[in-house]
PDB file of C-alpha atoms and ligand atoms in Angstrom:
ATOM      1  CA  UNK A   1     240.542 111.031 240.675  1.00 87.00           C
ATOM      2  CA  UNK A   2     237.392 114.005 241.005  1.00 97.00           C
ATOM      3  CA  UNK A   3     236.472 113.352 244.525  1.00 98.00           C
ATOM      4  CA  UNK A   4     232.423 113.956 245.349  1.00 98.00           C
ATOM      5  CA  UNK A   5     230.037 114.453 248.100  1.00 98.00           C
ATOM      6  CA  UNK A   6     226.842 111.730 248.494  1.00 98.00           C
ATOM      7  CA  UNK A   7     224.646 111.348 250.911  1.00 98.00           C
ATOM      8  CA  UNK A   8     226.726 112.520 253.768  1.00 98.00           C
ATOM      9  CA  UNK A   9     229.781 110.499 252.270  1.00 98.00           C
ATOM     10  CA  UNK A  10     232.951 111.795 250.337  1.00 98.00           C
ATOM     11  CA  UNK A  11     233.312 108.846 246.875  1.00 98.00           C
ATOM     12  CA  UNK A  12     235.573 109.347 243.838  1.00 98.00           C
ATOM     13  CA  UNK A  13     232.563 110.440 241.635  1.00 98.00           C
ATOM     14  CA  UNK A  14     232.526 107.931 239.292  1.00 97.00           C
ATOM     15  CA  UNK A  15     231.738 105.165 241.893  1.00 98.00           C
ATOM     16  CA  UNK A  16     228.640 107.093 242.649  1.00 98.00           C
ATOM     17  CA  UNK A  17     225.145 105.593 241.888  1.00 98.00           C
ATOM     18  CA  UNK A  18     222.555 107.034 242.305  1.00 98.00           C
ATOM     19  CA  UNK A  19     219.095 105.071 241.662  1.00 98.00           C
ATOM     20  CA  UNK A  20     217.296 104.808 238.280  1.00 98.00           C
ATOM     21  CA  UNK A  21     213.813 105.233 240.332  1.00 98.00           C
ATOM     22  CA  UNK A  22     215.348 109.083 242.103  1.00 98.00           C
ATOM     23  CA  UNK A  23     212.694 111.668 241.669  1.00 98.00           C
ATOM     24  CA  UNK A  24     215.125 113.614 240.617  1.00 98.00           C
ATOM     25  CA  UNK A  25     215.380 111.170 237.513  1.00 98.00           C
ATOM     26  CA  UNK A  26     212.110 110.259 236.987  1.00 98.00           C
ATOM     27  CA  UNK A  27     210.287 113.758 237.879  1.00 98.00           C
ATOM     28  CA  UNK A  28     213.111 116.263 238.040  1.00 98.00           C
ATOM     29  CA  UNK A  29     212.516 116.564 242.144  1.00 98.00           C
ATOM     30  CA  UNK A  30     214.576 117.946 243.432  1.00 98.00           C
ATOM     31  CA  UNK A  31     216.391 121.904 243.834  1.00 98.00           C
ATOM     32  CA  UNK A  32     220.641 122.707 243.843  1.00 98.00           C
ATOM     33  CA  UNK A  33     222.119 125.676 244.046  1.00 98.00           C
ATOM     34  CA  UNK A  34     225.444 126.803 242.995  1.00 98.00           C
ATOM     35  CA  UNK A  35     228.106 129.127 244.575  1.00 98.00           C
ATOM     36  CA  UNK A  36     231.289 130.701 244.198  1.00 98.00           C
ATOM     37  CA  UNK A  37     234.701 129.726 246.378  1.00 98.00           C
ATOM     38  CA  UNK A  38     237.054 133.404 245.686  1.00 97.00           C
ATOM     39  CA  UNK A  39     240.460 131.533 246.534  1.00 95.00           C
ATOM     40  CA  UNK A  40     239.612 132.031 250.365  1.00 94.00           C
ATOM     41  CA  UNK A  41     235.830 132.379 250.814  1.00 97.00           C
ATOM     42  CA  UNK A  42     232.295 131.935 249.336  1.00 98.00           C
ATOM     43  CA  UNK A  43     230.501 134.382 248.463  1.00 98.00           C
ATOM     44  CA  UNK A  44     227.869 135.471 250.652  1.00 98.00           C
ATOM     45  CA  UNK A  45     227.437 131.506 251.367  1.00 98.00           C
ATOM     46  CA  UNK A  46     224.683 132.553 254.192  1.00 98.00           C
ATOM     47  CA  UNK A  47     222.288 133.649 251.482  1.00 98.00           C
ATOM     48  CA  UNK A  48     222.813 130.810 249.060  1.00 98.00           C
ATOM     49  CA  UNK A  49     221.717 128.382 252.429  1.00 98.00           C
ATOM     50  CA  UNK A  50     218.674 130.838 253.364  1.00 98.00           C
ATOM     51  CA  UNK A  51     217.309 130.145 249.531  1.00 98.00           C
ATOM     52  CA  UNK A  52     218.536 126.413 249.566  1.00 98.00           C
ATOM     53  CA  UNK A  53     216.558 125.901 252.624  1.00 98.00           C
ATOM     54  CA  UNK A  54     213.416 128.028 251.342  1.00 98.00           C
ATOM     55  CA  UNK A  55     213.340 125.595 247.717  1.00 98.00           C
ATOM     56  CA  UNK A  56     213.333 122.551 249.653  1.00 98.00           C
ATOM     57  CA  UNK A  57     210.585 123.943 251.750  1.00 98.00           C
ATOM     58  CA  UNK A  58     208.501 125.297 248.675  1.00 98.00           C
ATOM     59  CA  UNK A  59     209.052 121.632 247.952  1.00 98.00           C
ATOM     60  CA  UNK A  60     208.253 120.101 250.994  1.00 98.00           C
ATOM     61  CA  UNK A  61     211.786 118.046 250.880  1.00 98.00           C
ATOM     62  CA  UNK A  62     212.942 117.519 254.589  1.00 98.00           C
ATOM     63  CA  UNK A  63     216.526 117.103 254.326  1.00 98.00           C
ATOM     64  CA  UNK A  64     218.288 118.198 257.470  1.00 97.00           C
ATOM     65  CA  UNK A  65     221.790 118.954 256.456  1.00 98.00           C
ATOM     66  CA  UNK A  66     221.219 122.191 254.866  1.00 98.00           C
ATOM     67  CA  UNK A  67     223.330 124.176 257.585  1.00 98.00           C
ATOM     68  CA  UNK A  68     226.158 121.616 256.734  1.00 98.00           C
ATOM     69  CA  UNK A  69     226.395 123.032 252.976  1.00 98.00           C
ATOM     70  CA  UNK A  70     229.474 125.210 253.975  1.00 98.00           C
ATOM     71  CA  UNK A  71     231.406 122.559 255.828  1.00 98.00           C
ATOM     72  CA  UNK A  72     231.499 119.754 252.994  1.00 98.00           C
ATOM     73  CA  UNK A  73     231.483 122.081 250.180  1.00 98.00           C
ATOM     74  CA  UNK A  74     234.981 123.062 251.884  1.00 98.00           C
ATOM     75  CA  UNK A  75     236.218 119.728 252.466  1.00 98.00           C
ATOM     76  CA  UNK A  76     235.489 118.779 248.526  1.00 98.00           C
ATOM     77  CA  UNK A  77     237.768 121.909 247.723  1.00 98.00           C
ATOM     78  CA  UNK A  78     240.070 120.173 250.149  1.00 98.00           C
ATOM     79  CA  UNK A  79     239.916 117.433 248.186  1.00 98.00           C
ATOM     80  CA  UNK A  80     240.209 118.127 245.066  1.00 98.00           C
ATOM     81  CA  UNK A  81     242.467 120.668 246.057  1.00 98.00           C
ATOM     82  CA  UNK A  82     240.935 123.493 244.909  1.00 98.00           C
ATOM     83  CA  UNK A  83     241.169 126.039 247.822  1.00 97.00           C
ATOM     84  CA  UNK A  84     243.798 128.351 246.026  1.00 96.00           C
ATOM     85  CA  UNK A  85     241.975 129.082 242.800  1.00 96.00           C
ATOM     86  CA  UNK A  86     239.115 129.932 241.659  1.00 96.00           C
ATOM     87  CA  UNK A  87     236.329 127.403 241.959  1.00 98.00           C
ATOM     88  CA  UNK A  88     232.581 126.256 241.403  1.00 98.00           C
ATOM     89  CA  UNK A  89     230.514 124.364 244.354  1.00 98.00           C
ATOM     90  CA  UNK A  90     227.572 122.940 242.877  1.00 98.00           C
ATOM     91  CA  UNK A  91     224.740 120.960 245.168  1.00 99.00           C
ATOM     92  CA  UNK A  92     221.570 119.145 243.944  1.00 98.00           C
ATOM     93  CA  UNK A  93     219.189 117.721 246.527  1.00 99.00           C
ATOM     94  CA  UNK A  94     216.427 115.225 245.111  1.00 99.00           C
ATOM     95  CA  UNK A  95     213.309 113.811 247.085  1.00 98.00           C
ATOM     96  CA  UNK A  96     214.848 110.290 247.505  1.00 98.00           C
ATOM     97  CA  UNK A  97     214.424 106.899 245.278  1.00 98.00           C
ATOM     98  CA  UNK A  98     210.822 105.319 245.354  1.00 98.00           C
ATOM     99  CA  UNK A  99     208.543 102.997 242.947  1.00 97.00           C
ATOM    100  CA  UNK A 100     207.605 106.226 240.375  1.00 98.00           C
ATOM    101  CA  UNK A 101     204.259 107.395 241.923  1.00 98.00           C
ATOM    102  CA  UNK A 102     202.975 111.410 241.645  1.00 98.00           C
ATOM    103  CA  UNK A 103     202.149 111.440 245.186  1.00 98.00           C
ATOM    104  CA  UNK A 104     204.996 111.394 247.775  1.00 98.00           C
ATOM    105  CA  UNK A 105     207.047 108.410 248.776  1.00 98.00           C
ATOM    106  CA  UNK A 106     206.788 107.467 252.101  1.00 96.00           C
ATOM    107  CA  UNK A 107     208.873 109.744 255.325  1.00 93.00           C
ATOM    108  CA  UNK A 108     210.873 106.987 255.497  1.00 96.00           C
ATOM    109  CA  UNK A 109     212.496 107.529 251.942  1.00 98.00           C
ATOM    110  CA  UNK A 110     214.974 110.002 252.623  1.00 98.00           C
ATOM    111  CA  UNK A 111     216.490 112.823 250.102  1.00 98.00           C
ATOM    112  CA  UNK A 112     219.014 112.169 247.582  1.00 98.00           C
ATOM    113  CA  UNK A 113     222.199 114.859 247.809  1.00 98.00           C
ATOM    114  CA  UNK A 114     225.283 115.644 245.644  1.00 98.00           C
ATOM    115  CA  UNK A 115     227.900 118.134 245.123  1.00 98.00           C
ATOM    116  CA  UNK A 116     231.215 119.008 243.192  1.00 98.00           C
ATOM    117  CA  UNK A 117     233.019 120.697 242.991  1.00 98.00           C
ATOM    118  CA  UNK A 118     235.904 122.196 239.959  1.00 98.00           C
ATOM    119  CA  UNK A 119     238.003 124.576 238.841  1.00 98.00           C
ATOM    120  CA  UNK A 120     236.310 128.205 237.272  1.00 95.00           C
ATOM    121  CA  UNK A 121     238.375 130.254 234.541  1.00 91.00           C
ATOM    122  CA  UNK A 122     236.058 133.347 234.488  1.00 88.00           C
ATOM    123  CA  UNK A 123     235.641 134.596 231.236  1.00 91.00           C
ATOM    124  CA  UNK A 124     236.917 138.023 231.887  1.00 92.00           C
ATOM    125  CA  UNK A 125     236.913 139.623 228.261  1.00 95.00           C
ATOM    126  CA  UNK A 126     232.945 139.524 228.304  1.00 96.00           C
ATOM    127  CA  UNK A 127     232.951 141.712 231.061  1.00 95.00           C
ATOM    128  CA  UNK A 128     235.248 144.408 229.483  1.00 96.00           C
ATOM    129  CA  UNK A 129     233.391 143.924 226.224  1.00 97.00           C
ATOM    130  CA  UNK A 130     229.846 143.090 226.930  1.00 98.00           C
ATOM    131  CA  UNK A 131     227.484 140.174 225.423  1.00 98.00           C
ATOM    132  CA  UNK A 132     224.507 139.929 222.771  1.00 98.00           C
ATOM    133  CA  UNK A 133     221.561 137.723 224.218  1.00 98.00           C
ATOM    134  CA  UNK A 134     218.317 137.288 222.481  1.00 98.00           C
ATOM    135  CA  UNK A 135     214.812 137.646 223.460  1.00 98.00           C
ATOM    136  CA  UNK A 136     212.050 134.733 223.719  1.00 97.00           C
ATOM    137  CA  UNK A 137     208.607 134.412 225.338  1.00 98.00           C
ATOM    138  CA  UNK A 138     208.638 132.955 228.845  1.00 98.00           C
ATOM    139  CA  UNK A 139     207.754 129.195 228.538  1.00 96.00           C
ATOM    140  CA  UNK A 140     208.761 128.480 231.554  1.00 98.00           C
ATOM    141  CA  UNK A 141     206.209 127.941 234.802  1.00 98.00           C
ATOM    142  CA  UNK A 142     205.114 130.207 237.131  1.00 98.00           C
ATOM    143  CA  UNK A 143     207.485 129.255 240.350  1.00 98.00           C
ATOM    144  CA  UNK A 144     210.476 130.441 239.248  1.00 98.00           C
ATOM    145  CA  UNK A 145     211.454 131.408 242.280  1.00 98.00           C
ATOM    146  CA  UNK A 146     212.146 127.911 243.435  1.00 98.00           C
ATOM    147  CA  UNK A 147     215.584 126.800 242.091  1.00 98.00           C
ATOM    148  CA  UNK A 148     214.234 123.314 240.965  1.00 98.00           C
ATOM    149  CA  UNK A 149     216.653 121.431 238.368  1.00 98.00           C
ATOM    150  CA  UNK A 150     213.592 121.290 236.113  1.00 98.00           C
ATOM    151  CA  UNK A 151     215.185 123.291 233.722  1.00 98.00           C
ATOM    152  CA  UNK A 152     213.834 122.440 230.165  1.00 98.00           C
ATOM    153  CA  UNK A 153     212.914 125.729 229.280  1.00 98.00           C
ATOM    154  CA  UNK A 154     215.516 127.206 230.232  1.00 98.00           C
ATOM    155  CA  UNK A 155     218.422 124.606 228.708  1.00 98.00           C
ATOM    156  CA  UNK A 156     216.193 124.834 224.862  1.00 98.00           C
ATOM    157  CA  UNK A 157     216.010 128.440 225.488  1.00 98.00           C
ATOM    158  CA  UNK A 158     220.296 128.685 226.222  1.00 98.00           C
ATOM    159  CA  UNK A 159     220.949 126.072 223.508  1.00 98.00           C
ATOM    160  CA  UNK A 160     218.848 128.345 220.701  1.00 98.00           C
ATOM    161  CA  UNK A 161     221.205 131.453 221.951  1.00 98.00           C
ATOM    162  CA  UNK A 162     224.050 129.489 221.694  1.00 98.00           C
ATOM    163  CA  UNK A 163     223.272 128.477 218.324  1.00 98.00           C
ATOM    164  CA  UNK A 164     222.545 131.550 217.451  1.00 98.00           C
ATOM    165  CA  UNK A 165     226.078 133.241 218.372  1.00 98.00           C
ATOM    166  CA  UNK A 166     224.480 134.562 221.423  1.00 98.00           C
ATOM    167  CA  UNK A 167     225.297 134.765 225.312  1.00 98.00           C
ATOM    168  CA  UNK A 168     222.029 134.491 227.222  1.00 98.00           C
ATOM    169  CA  UNK A 169     218.291 134.159 226.631  1.00 98.00           C
ATOM    170  CA  UNK A 170     216.410 136.932 228.266  1.00 99.00           C
ATOM    171  CA  UNK A 171     212.512 135.893 228.677  1.00 98.00           C
ATOM    172  CA  UNK A 172     209.119 138.162 228.382  1.00 98.00           C
ATOM    173  CA  UNK A 173     206.230 137.327 230.228  1.00 98.00           C
ATOM    174  CA  UNK A 174     202.959 139.145 229.057  1.00 98.00           C
ATOM    175  CA  UNK A 175     205.157 141.719 227.453  1.00 98.00           C
ATOM    176  CA  UNK A 176     207.393 142.062 230.608  1.00 98.00           C
ATOM    177  CA  UNK A 177     210.743 141.445 230.352  1.00 98.00           C
ATOM    178  CA  UNK A 178     211.403 139.180 233.124  1.00 98.00           C
ATOM    179  CA  UNK A 179     215.115 137.469 233.864  1.00 98.00           C
ATOM    180  CA  UNK A 180     217.487 135.242 232.043  1.00 98.00           C
ATOM    181  CA  UNK A 181     217.868 131.388 231.153  1.00 98.00           C
ATOM    182  CA  UNK A 182     220.219 131.734 234.469  1.00 98.00           C
ATOM    183  CA  UNK A 183     220.581 135.078 235.183  1.00 98.00           C
ATOM    184  CA  UNK A 184     218.569 138.153 236.466  1.00 99.00           C
ATOM    185  CA  UNK A 185     218.706 141.444 234.746  1.00 99.00           C
ATOM    186  CA  UNK A 186     218.706 144.741 235.609  1.00 99.00           C
ATOM    187  CA  UNK A 187     218.503 148.352 232.607  1.00 98.00           C
ATOM    188  CA  UNK A 188     219.367 151.522 233.023  1.00 98.00           C
ATOM    189  CA  UNK A 189     216.389 154.404 231.590  1.00 98.00           C
ATOM    190  CA  UNK A 190     216.831 157.795 232.128  1.00 98.00           C
ATOM    191  CA  UNK A 191     219.106 157.175 234.947  1.00 97.00           C
ATOM    192  CA  UNK A 192     217.354 155.147 237.089  1.00 98.00           C
ATOM    193  CA  UNK A 193     218.150 151.016 237.289  1.00 98.00           C
ATOM    194  CA  UNK A 194     215.540 148.876 237.004  1.00 99.00           C
ATOM    195  CA  UNK A 195     215.138 145.039 237.221  1.00 99.00           C
ATOM    196  CA  UNK A 196     211.693 142.750 237.127  1.00 98.00           C
ATOM    197  CA  UNK A 197     210.736 142.989 241.527  1.00 98.00           C
ATOM    198  CA  UNK A 198     210.980 139.688 243.191  1.00 98.00           C
ATOM    199  CA  UNK A 199     208.606 136.953 242.152  1.00 98.00           C
ATOM    200  CA  UNK A 200     207.301 133.959 241.628  1.00 98.00           C
ATOM    201  CA  UNK A 201     208.131 134.950 237.766  1.00 98.00           C
ATOM    202  CA  UNK A 202     211.675 135.080 238.644  1.00 98.00           C
ATOM    203  CA  UNK A 203     214.518 133.460 240.829  1.00 98.00           C
ATOM    204  CA  UNK A 204     215.955 135.952 243.630  1.00 98.00           C
ATOM    205  CA  UNK A 205     219.915 136.078 242.782  1.00 98.00           C
ATOM    206  CA  UNK A 206     222.236 136.459 245.248  1.00 98.00           C
ATOM    207  CA  UNK A 207     223.837 138.611 242.416  1.00 98.00           C
ATOM    208  CA  UNK A 208     220.318 140.254 242.337  1.00 98.00           C
ATOM    209  CA  UNK A 209     220.089 141.184 245.760  1.00 98.00           C
ATOM    210  CA  UNK A 210     223.874 142.622 246.124  1.00 98.00           C
ATOM    211  CA  UNK A 211     224.073 144.507 243.181  1.00 98.00           C
ATOM    212  CA  UNK A 212     220.737 146.121 244.664  1.00 98.00           C
ATOM    213  CA  UNK A 213     222.834 146.702 247.404  1.00 98.00           C
ATOM    214  CA  UNK A 214     226.164 148.312 245.869  1.00 98.00           C
ATOM    215  CA  UNK A 215     223.348 150.538 243.861  1.00 98.00           C
ATOM    216  CA  UNK A 216     221.713 152.049 246.403  1.00 98.00           C
ATOM    217  CA  UNK A 217     225.075 152.356 248.548  1.00 98.00           C
ATOM    218  CA  UNK A 218     226.312 154.614 245.229  1.00 98.00           C
ATOM    219  CA  UNK A 219     223.208 156.577 245.232  1.00 98.00           C
ATOM    220  CA  UNK A 220     221.723 154.938 242.147  1.00 98.00           C
ATOM    221  CA  UNK A 221     218.148 155.281 241.780  1.00 98.00           C
ATOM    222  CA  UNK A 222     216.529 151.637 241.836  1.00 98.00           C
ATOM    223  CA  UNK A 223     212.763 151.053 240.697  1.00 98.00           C
ATOM    224  CA  UNK A 224     212.450 146.893 241.139  1.00 98.00           C
ATOM    225  CA  UNK A 225     209.747 147.082 238.430  1.00 98.00           C
ATOM    226  CA  UNK A 226     210.264 145.050 235.485  1.00 98.00           C
ATOM    227  CA  UNK A 227     211.091 146.836 232.119  1.00 98.00           C
ATOM    228  CA  UNK A 228     207.792 146.123 229.235  1.00 98.00           C
ATOM    229  CA  UNK A 229     209.603 145.115 225.808  1.00 98.00           C
ATOM    230  CA  UNK A 230     208.322 147.732 224.022  1.00 97.00           C
ATOM    231  CA  UNK A 231     210.195 150.323 226.244  1.00 98.00           C
ATOM    232  CA  UNK A 232     214.032 148.870 225.164  1.00 98.00           C
ATOM    233  CA  UNK A 233     214.320 151.695 222.612  1.00 97.00           C
ATOM    234  CA  UNK A 234     214.413 154.072 226.101  1.00 98.00           C
ATOM    235  CA  UNK A 235     216.601 151.749 227.545  1.00 98.00           C
ATOM    236  CA  UNK A 236     220.484 153.484 227.429  1.00 98.00           C
ATOM    237  CA  UNK A 237     222.294 150.636 229.686  1.00 98.00           C
ATOM    238  CA  UNK A 238     221.799 146.520 230.219  1.00 98.00           C
ATOM    239  CA  UNK A 239     223.724 144.206 232.319  1.00 98.00           C
ATOM    240  CA  UNK A 240     222.875 140.270 233.428  1.00 98.00           C
ATOM    241  CA  UNK A 241     223.815 139.083 236.709  1.00 98.00           C
ATOM    242  CA  UNK A 242     224.490 135.687 238.355  1.00 98.00           C
ATOM    243  CA  UNK A 243     227.075 133.359 240.830  1.00 98.00           C
ATOM    244  CA  UNK A 244     229.763 132.566 237.545  1.00 96.00           C
ATOM    245  CA  UNK A 245     228.718 136.242 235.196  1.00 95.00           C
ATOM    246  CA  UNK A 246     229.010 139.005 238.115  1.00 97.00           C
ATOM    247  CA  UNK A 247     228.010 141.697 236.163  1.00 98.00           C
ATOM    248  CA  UNK A 248     227.968 141.617 232.438  1.00 98.00           C
ATOM    249  CA  UNK A 249     227.216 144.284 229.946  1.00 98.00           C
ATOM    250  CA  UNK A 250     225.049 143.832 227.707  1.00 98.00           C
ATOM    251  CA  UNK A 251     225.366 145.313 224.298  1.00 98.00           C
ATOM    252  CA  UNK A 252     222.645 144.006 222.275  1.00 98.00           C
ATOM    253  CA  UNK A 253     219.195 142.790 223.236  1.00 98.00           C
ATOM    254  CA  UNK A 254     216.697 140.881 220.708  1.00 98.00           C
ATOM    255  CA  UNK A 255     219.200 142.419 217.916  1.00 97.00           C
ATOM    256  CA  UNK A 256     218.346 145.935 219.309  1.00 97.00           C
ATOM    257  CA  UNK A 257     222.123 147.840 220.015  1.00 98.00           C
ATOM    258  CA  UNK A 258     221.449 148.569 223.600  1.00 98.00           C
ATOM    259  CA  UNK A 259     223.220 152.349 224.301  1.00 97.00           C
ATOM    260  CA  UNK A 260     226.140 153.076 222.144  1.00 96.00           C
ATOM    261  CA  UNK A 261     226.859 149.568 221.828  1.00 97.00           C
ATOM    262  CA  UNK A 262     229.831 149.257 224.873  1.00 98.00           C
ATOM    263  CA  UNK A 263     228.613 148.886 228.073  1.00 98.00           C
ATOM    264  CA  UNK A 264     227.969 151.874 229.842  1.00 98.00           C
ATOM    265  CA  UNK A 265     228.723 154.551 233.195  1.00 98.00           C
ATOM    266  CA  UNK A 266     226.607 153.422 235.569  1.00 98.00           C
ATOM    267  CA  UNK A 267     227.082 149.127 234.650  1.00 98.00           C
ATOM    268  CA  UNK A 268     230.963 150.083 234.582  1.00 98.00           C
ATOM    269  CA  UNK A 269     230.538 151.535 237.939  1.00 98.00           C
ATOM    270  CA  UNK A 270     228.431 148.678 239.541  1.00 98.00           C
ATOM    271  CA  UNK A 271     230.828 145.638 238.144  1.00 98.00           C
ATOM    272  CA  UNK A 272     234.166 148.112 239.552  1.00 97.00           C
ATOM    273  CA  UNK A 273     232.171 148.311 243.014  1.00 98.00           C
ATOM    274  CA  UNK A 274     231.341 143.996 243.117  1.00 98.00           C
ATOM    275  CA  UNK A 275     234.726 143.314 241.751  1.00 96.00           C
ATOM    276  CA  UNK A 276     236.521 145.804 244.295  1.00 97.00           C
ATOM    277  CA  UNK A 277     234.489 144.483 247.069  1.00 96.00           C
ATOM    278  CA  UNK A 278     235.649 141.132 246.197  1.00 96.00           C
ATOM    279  CA  UNK A 279     239.097 141.902 246.444  1.00 94.00           C
ATOM    280  CA  UNK A 280     238.754 144.004 249.651  1.00 93.00           C
ATOM    281  CA  UNK A 281     237.004 140.536 251.070  1.00 89.00           C
ATOM    282  CA  UNK A 282     240.265 138.791 249.973  1.00 82.00           C
ATOM    283  CA  UNK A 283     242.469 141.141 251.704  1.00 75.00           C
TER     284      UNK A 283
HETATM  285  N1  LIG B   1     221.574 130.265 237.709  1.00 89.25           N
HETATM  286  N2  LIG B   1     217.951 133.849 237.416  1.00 89.25           N
HETATM  287  C1  LIG B   1     217.916 132.014 237.057  1.00 89.25           C
HETATM  288  C2  LIG B   1     217.081 131.591 235.988  1.00 89.25           C
HETATM  289  C3  LIG B   1     219.191 131.985 237.085  1.00 89.25           C
HETATM  290  O1  LIG B   1     219.417 129.841 237.226  1.00 89.25           O
HETATM  291  C4  LIG B   1     219.981 132.193 238.069  1.00 89.25           C
HETATM  292  C5  LIG B   1     221.287 131.161 238.648  1.00 89.25           C
HETATM  293  C6  LIG B   1     219.415 133.791 238.499  1.00 89.25           C
HETATM  294  C7  LIG B   1     221.167 134.329 239.298  1.00 89.25           C
HETATM  295  O2  LIG B   1     221.173 133.624 240.856  1.00 89.25           O
HETATM  296  P1  LIG B   1     222.139 133.497 241.543  1.00 89.25           P
HETATM  297  O3  LIG B   1     222.733 135.424 241.258  1.00 89.25           O
HETATM  298  O4  LIG B   1     221.938 133.585 242.607  1.00 89.25           O
HETATM  299  O5  LIG B   1     223.850 132.780 240.406  1.00 89.25           O
HETATM  300  C8  LIG B   1     218.960 133.871 237.751  1.00 89.25           C
HETATM  301  C9  LIG B   1     222.703 129.393 238.449  1.00 89.25           C
HETATM  302  C10 LIG B   1     224.555 130.407 238.102  1.00 89.25           C
HETATM  303  C11 LIG B   1     222.795 128.298 237.444  1.00 89.25           C
HETATM  304  O6  LIG B   1     221.925 127.636 236.746  1.00 89.25           O
HETATM  305  O7  LIG B   1     223.748 127.623 237.420  1.00 89.25           O
END
C-alpha cells in the first residue's frame, strides 16, 4: 500500500480525499516541486526549497510548511521502503478549497498540500545515445518562472512530441529558443555554452544552475543568452537538463541533426562531471 503525505498527515494514498472545490482542481491554482533521491540524499534540496518558497510567494499562497519538505519527504521514503533505491518525491500545494470565485478565498482557507514518492529507474541508454526533440512555438503564459501546476501547454506539446516518436518538445518564443516542456536546454556554438537567461520565459531549473556551475568550474565559456532558431545550423552540440533526465544529449532538433548526430565532447564532459559529483556525494 502506497503512503502519501496530505495536509501534514501520512495516509494510504487511496484514502486521500480532495474537495471538488479545491482551487487546484478548479483553476490549476497551485505550485509543485520534484526532487530526486540518490539513495542517501536529495539532490540540492536547499535550492528546491528556495524555488518552492518563491513560487508560493509569487502566487501569494501562504503555506507555512515549506521548510519541513526535507523531513516529510524523508518520512515518505521510509514509509514506502524507498530509502535504498533511486526515487523521486513530488510535492504540490494549492490555494485550498473554497466556493468557486476568481477572487482569492478568505484567509482562514488553508492551502492543500500533497506529496508522494516513487521508485525511479533512470534511462541510462538515452544519456549515452542522446535524444531527438521537436521544436514548436512557445504557447505558454509569460510567467514560466513560476513552477505552477497549470501545465496544459506543456502536456499538449509533450504529447505531440511523443506521438512523433520524439523525446521532448523545445519551445521558440519570438524566434528565440526558450526551454523544453519539462527541461532546460543548452547549446554549444563555437566552443561556448549557451542557455536562455533566467527570466519570466523559462523555469530556473535546479539542474540548469548546477550545470552552469560545473561548466564554469571546468573552464568552459558560458553565455546566458537565448539562441535564435535561425542559428540552429551553427549549433555543434545540445543537451537538455532536468531533475530526472539530468544531462541528456540532443542529437536532432526540429529535424536538424546536431553536430555529428552523436553526443559531443562538451556535453559528455559536463554529463560525466555531473555524474562524478553524484558519486562523490554518495561517498
Ligand atoms: N520539470 N523547465 C521546465 C518547464 C520544467 O518543467 C522543468 C522541470 C525544468 C528543469 O528544472 P529542474 O532542473 O529543477 O528539474 C525546466 C520537472 C522535472 C517536472 O515537471 O516533472
